[in-house]
Amino acid sequence: MIPDTETVRARWARVQHHLRADGVDAMVVVKPQNTFYLSGYTPMIYSHPVLVVLPAEGEPVFILHALRAHSSRTVSRISDIRPYGRWAKEIGPDHWWQVLAGVMAERGLGDARIGIEGEFLPVNYQRRLELTLPGAVFSDTGQALMRARYVKDAAELESLRVACEIADAGMDAALEAVAARRSEVEVSSAAMRTMQEVWSSLHPDRLAMDFGNLEGGVFNALWAYSLVGDRVPMNSAPPTSRRPVDGEIQWTVIWTAIDGMHAENERSVAVGPLPAERQRAFEALLAIRAEVQPVLRPGLTCAEVYEAARESYVRHGYGDYLPGRIGHGLGLGPHEQPSLGPNDDLVLEPGMTLTFEPNLRIPSFGGLQHSDSLVITEDGHELLTHTRRDLIQV
Amino acid sequence: MIPDTETVRARWARVQHHLRADGVDAMVVVKPQNTFYLSGYTPMIYSHPVLVVLPAEGEPVFILHALRAHSSRTVSRISDIRPYGRWAKEIGPDHWWQVLAGVMAERGLGDARIGIEGEFLPVNYQRRLELTLPGAVFSDTGQALMRARYVKDAAELESLRVACEIADAGMDAALEAVAARRSEVEVSSAAMRTMQEVWSSLHPDRLAMDFGNLEGGVFNALWAYSLVGDRVPMNSAPPTSRRPVDGEIQWTVIWTAIDGMHAENERSVAVGPLPAERQRAFEALLAIRAEVQPVLRPGLTCAEVYEAARESYVRHGYGDYLPGRIGHGLGLGPHEQPSLGPNDDLVLEPGMTLTFEPNLRIPSFGGLQHSDSLVITEDGHELLTHTRRDLIQV
């Protein structure tokens, strides 16, 4: 579902505000998440560079391959589309940088201060920018753009709610498969098939998509993996044929992305009755969650939330197992700022979307982690994933 | 399924051969596909940089976050693993560049000629490399590494065969859904669910995975989309609730990635009897495919194959619709070299893997394209996808 023009124009204004604060005259945006944010258009496959030129004042320009000219014209909220390359009867200059040079000259930005995405833009692209605009001065304004994306707009929150609904359905299927003592792969696949069904039958006009890199695209964002017992501390690892045995803990991770917005739902499950050490750890983790959760409210910094968690871990005797953070931002990327860790002074604001996921990784038996997606509200937060969060035993 | 140590060591030797030819002393490899190729290990989520230092002679070193130390030790074919950051009791220097500085000093590579991936490495990483190794000289050796990956080894071909088998199963499900006049989304989702079933029940020891970018990961590589009628010329676009009507052509694209190796299977399908213009175009495309396919054999350049296609398009009266290329390399990326286009002088060799996908995009009614995955053999090629390739009508 493509956000309306008004929504996208408000995004331009937010980013432009931060660009002016950073003292640049324009930003050349290449990262797929960001060009999607500013245009509402994704080619899905990023085999040919897609660029948005966003001046600090005025309308942006979209530069993309002739191959994408037709589809972008039907969808993009940026109306000034300039193709490069050839595709059937659509013929532009051979290269994106030739189009860029023309746009910058036309806008009087040839010798301007230009922002780029330093954490993303490949070296060769930067060299090409420098050759194309020899009088320009470049600086990294990736953070300026990211700051504009912290607080989500109504369209993003709507997409996130759908992403969470699908993630919940996937988790229901995963819990059922764990109860049947299925393997890591079977649990993962059961969740993914269910999410496909829910997406295609209930939300077919939403995009189930993720973002690729500059070489190719990756798109199928209804994703799950599951790890058992001593494999949990691997954190992220391809699932295997390993099945749980009684007394183990199985951990399932679900990530969905709807209209690009990422949701997360993770649950640890006791397979049969747990030995005492595991039972105690699971109960402690639930107590820590209960103590820290009320602190997720506007006005506090991420570091203050983390400090509350630290105290709670120590109080329950698990100070040695305090993770590096207990949650992270959700947006067009699966891991965004803010980070609920010790060094983030960002103040939580209504409209920010986060995961809440304190964990215990205990080498002797594995690990425990429930993760929920939430949005900060005027007076606290709202959990957007709804799977039961207690000591789940199957 | 992780390739054995011998296979991975042969990959090092191939890349090192090209690095020496390019005149560098070592390469710092960051692109996920490439670090996977050289190690057999993927963390799936690339939230923290993963680096391989491959000297032009000798053993490589793996640099990754402490969070991945445990899982990489159980899987990686590079045995020299140096973690940075902290994760439970695993504690390294804070940053990857501190570890890198130590490794380079130890190997006498502090002032060396260093290769980087210019098309991938972000500007800020390159700045960090320059600060860390002020005496080093950097050059782009991304192509050297890519050249080493052109000819696939036995492990890669085995993975590709499984990727093709799953893609074929997905296409069978898609064709059935098209026959039932389902929507673009329903056709796509039916294919994806079937591929999940085939992967999880028949190939659970294989990784169904794709590669993300530096921010996050994307993993679920059993992917399909379908476009109907006038939507086909969009080439890649999110599927919608649009259903076909009789006389239209529906085009379904399936991409799978097994153990990272990408396969492609695409089919155009006539929904009911076609009007004369479409029928004629479909027959012409099949004739073009039949004429060009025998040219896919070792010893010819990509440009020669393309020239054969050009002649065939002209002969059948579709010279105006000649696409920019009629196939592309398949590997750890979905679109790799070689490109079956006019400007590629690369000579086809046994073991290279490609798509074969001449197409006709005709604005008045949409487009037509079958795509198969294949491997170049000693005396020609072997098609690895097996869905029927005639004028499919449902």
Coordinates of C-alpha atoms in Angstrom, one line a residue, chain A residues 31 33 43-45 47 67-68 70-71 74 87 116 118-126 140 185 189 192-193 196-197 199-200 204 207 210-220 222-223 225 230 233-239 241 255 333-336 361, chain B residues 31 33 43-45 47 67-68 70-71 74 87 116 118-126 140 185 189 192-193 196-197 199-200 204-205 207 210-213 215-220 222-223 225 230 233-239 241 255 333-336 361:
Chain A
K31 CA 19.9 3.5 0.1
Q33 CA 14.9 2.1 2.4
P43 CA 11.5 -1.5 -7.9
M44 CA 11.9 -4.5 -5.6
I45 CA 15.0 -5.4 -7.5
S47 CA 20.0 -4.1 -9.9
L67 CA 13.6 -0.2 -17.1
R68 CA 11.8 1.3 -14.1
H70 CA 7.0 2.8 -16.5
S71 CA 6.4 1.3 -13.0
T74 CA 2.4 4.7 -11.9
W87 CA 14.5 0.1 -22.2
I116 CA 25.4 11.4 1.3
G118 CA 28.2 7.5 4.5
E119 CA 27.3 4.1 6.1
F120 CA 25.8 2.8 2.9
L121 CA 27.2 4.6 -0.3
P122 CA 29.8 2.4 -1.9
V123 CA 33.3 3.9 -2.5
N124 CA 32.9 3.8 -6.3
Y125 CA 29.6 5.7 -6.2
Q126 CA 31.2 8.4 -4.1
D140 CA 27.6 12.3 5.7
V185 CA 13.3 -26.2 10.1
S189 CA 8.6 -23.4 7.7
M192 CA 6.3 -19.0 7.1
R193 CA 3.6 -20.9 5.3
Q196 CA 2.0 -16.5 3.4
E197 CA -1.6 -17.6 3.8
W199 CA -0.8 -12.1 3.8
S200 CA -2.3 -13.4 0.6
P204 CA -3.2 -8.9 -0.6
L207 CA 3.6 -5.3 0.1
D210 CA 12.2 -6.3 2.4
F211 CA 15.1 -4.4 0.9
G212 CA 18.0 -5.7 -1.0
N213 CA 21.4 -4.2 -1.6
L214 CA 23.0 -2.6 -4.7
E215 CA 23.5 -5.9 -6.4
G216 CA 20.1 -7.5 -6.3
G217 CA 16.9 -7.6 -4.4
V218 CA 15.5 -9.7 -1.6
F219 CA 11.8 -9.4 -1.1
N220 CA 10.1 -12.1 0.8
L222 CA 7.6 -13.2 6.0
W223 CA 10.5 -14.8 7.7
Y225 CA 13.7 -19.3 12.3
D230 CA 22.3 -25.3 23.0
P233 CA 23.2 -18.8 22.0
M234 CA 24.1 -18.7 18.3
N235 CA 21.4 -16.0 18.1
S236 CA 21.0 -16.0 14.4
A237 CA 21.8 -19.2 12.6
P238 CA 20.1 -21.2 9.8
P239 CA 17.6 -23.7 11.3
S241 CA 16.8 -30.8 11.5
W255 CA 10.3 -11.0 11.4
G333 CA 15.2 -1.5 8.6
P334 CA 14.9 -4.4 11.0
H335 CA 17.4 -2.9 13.4
E336 CA 17.2 0.9 13.6
R361 CA 21.8 -16.3 27.4
Chain B
K31 CA 30.4 -8.1 1.1
Q33 CA 28.2 -13.1 -0.4
P43 CA 25.6 -15.1 10.5
M44 CA 22.4 -14.5 8.5
I45 CA 22.0 -11.1 10.1
S47 CA 24.1 -6.1 11.7
L67 CA 28.2 -12.1 19.2
R68 CA 29.0 -14.4 16.2
H70 CA 30.4 -19.1 19.0
S71 CA 28.4 -19.8 15.8
T74 CA 31.2 -24.3 14.8
W87 CA 29.1 -10.8 24.1
I116 CA 38.7 -3.6 -1.6
G118 CA 34.7 -0.7 -4.6
E119 CA 31.1 -1.4 -5.8
F120 CA 30.1 -2.4 -2.3
L121 CA 32.3 -1.0 0.5
P122 CA 30.6 2.0 2.1
V123 CA 32.4 5.3 2.1
N124 CA 32.7 5.4 5.9
Y125 CA 34.3 1.9 6.0
Q126 CA 36.9 3.0 3.4
D140 CA 39.3 -2.0 -6.2
V185 CA -0.7 -12.3 -5.0
S189 CA 1.9 -17.1 -2.4
M192 CA 6.1 -19.7 -2.0
R193 CA 4.1 -22.0 0.3
Q196 CA 8.5 -23.9 1.8
E197 CA 7.1 -27.4 2.0
W199 CA 12.5 -27.2 1.3
S200 CA 11.5 -28.2 4.8
P204 CA 16.0 -29.4 5.6
D205 CA 19.8 -29.6 5.7
L207 CA 20.1 -23.3 3.9
D210 CA 19.7 -14.8 0.7
F211 CA 22.1 -12.1 1.7
G212 CA 21.3 -8.8 3.4
N213 CA 23.1 -5.6 3.5
E215 CA 22.2 -2.8 8.2
G216 CA 20.2 -6.0 8.6
G217 CA 19.6 -9.3 7.0
V218 CA 17.1 -10.8 4.7
F219 CA 17.0 -14.5 4.5
N220 CA 13.9 -16.1 3.1
L222 CA 12.1 -19.0 -1.6
W223 CA 10.5 -16.1 -3.5
Y225 CA 5.9 -12.9 -7.9
D230 CA -0.4 -4.8 -18.9
P233 CA 6.2 -4.5 -18.6
M234 CA 6.8 -3.3 -15.0
N235 CA 9.3 -6.2 -14.9
S236 CA 9.6 -6.3 -11.2
A237 CA 6.7 -5.0 -9.1
P238 CA 4.9 -6.1 -6.0
P239 CA 2.1 -8.5 -7.0
S241 CA -5.1 -8.6 -6.3
W255 CA 13.8 -17.0 -7.5
G333 CA 24.1 -13.0 -6.2
P334 CA 20.9 -13.2 -8.3
H335 CA 22.4 -11.2 -11.1
E336 CA 26.0 -11.8 -11.7
R361 CA 8.0 -6.8 -24.0

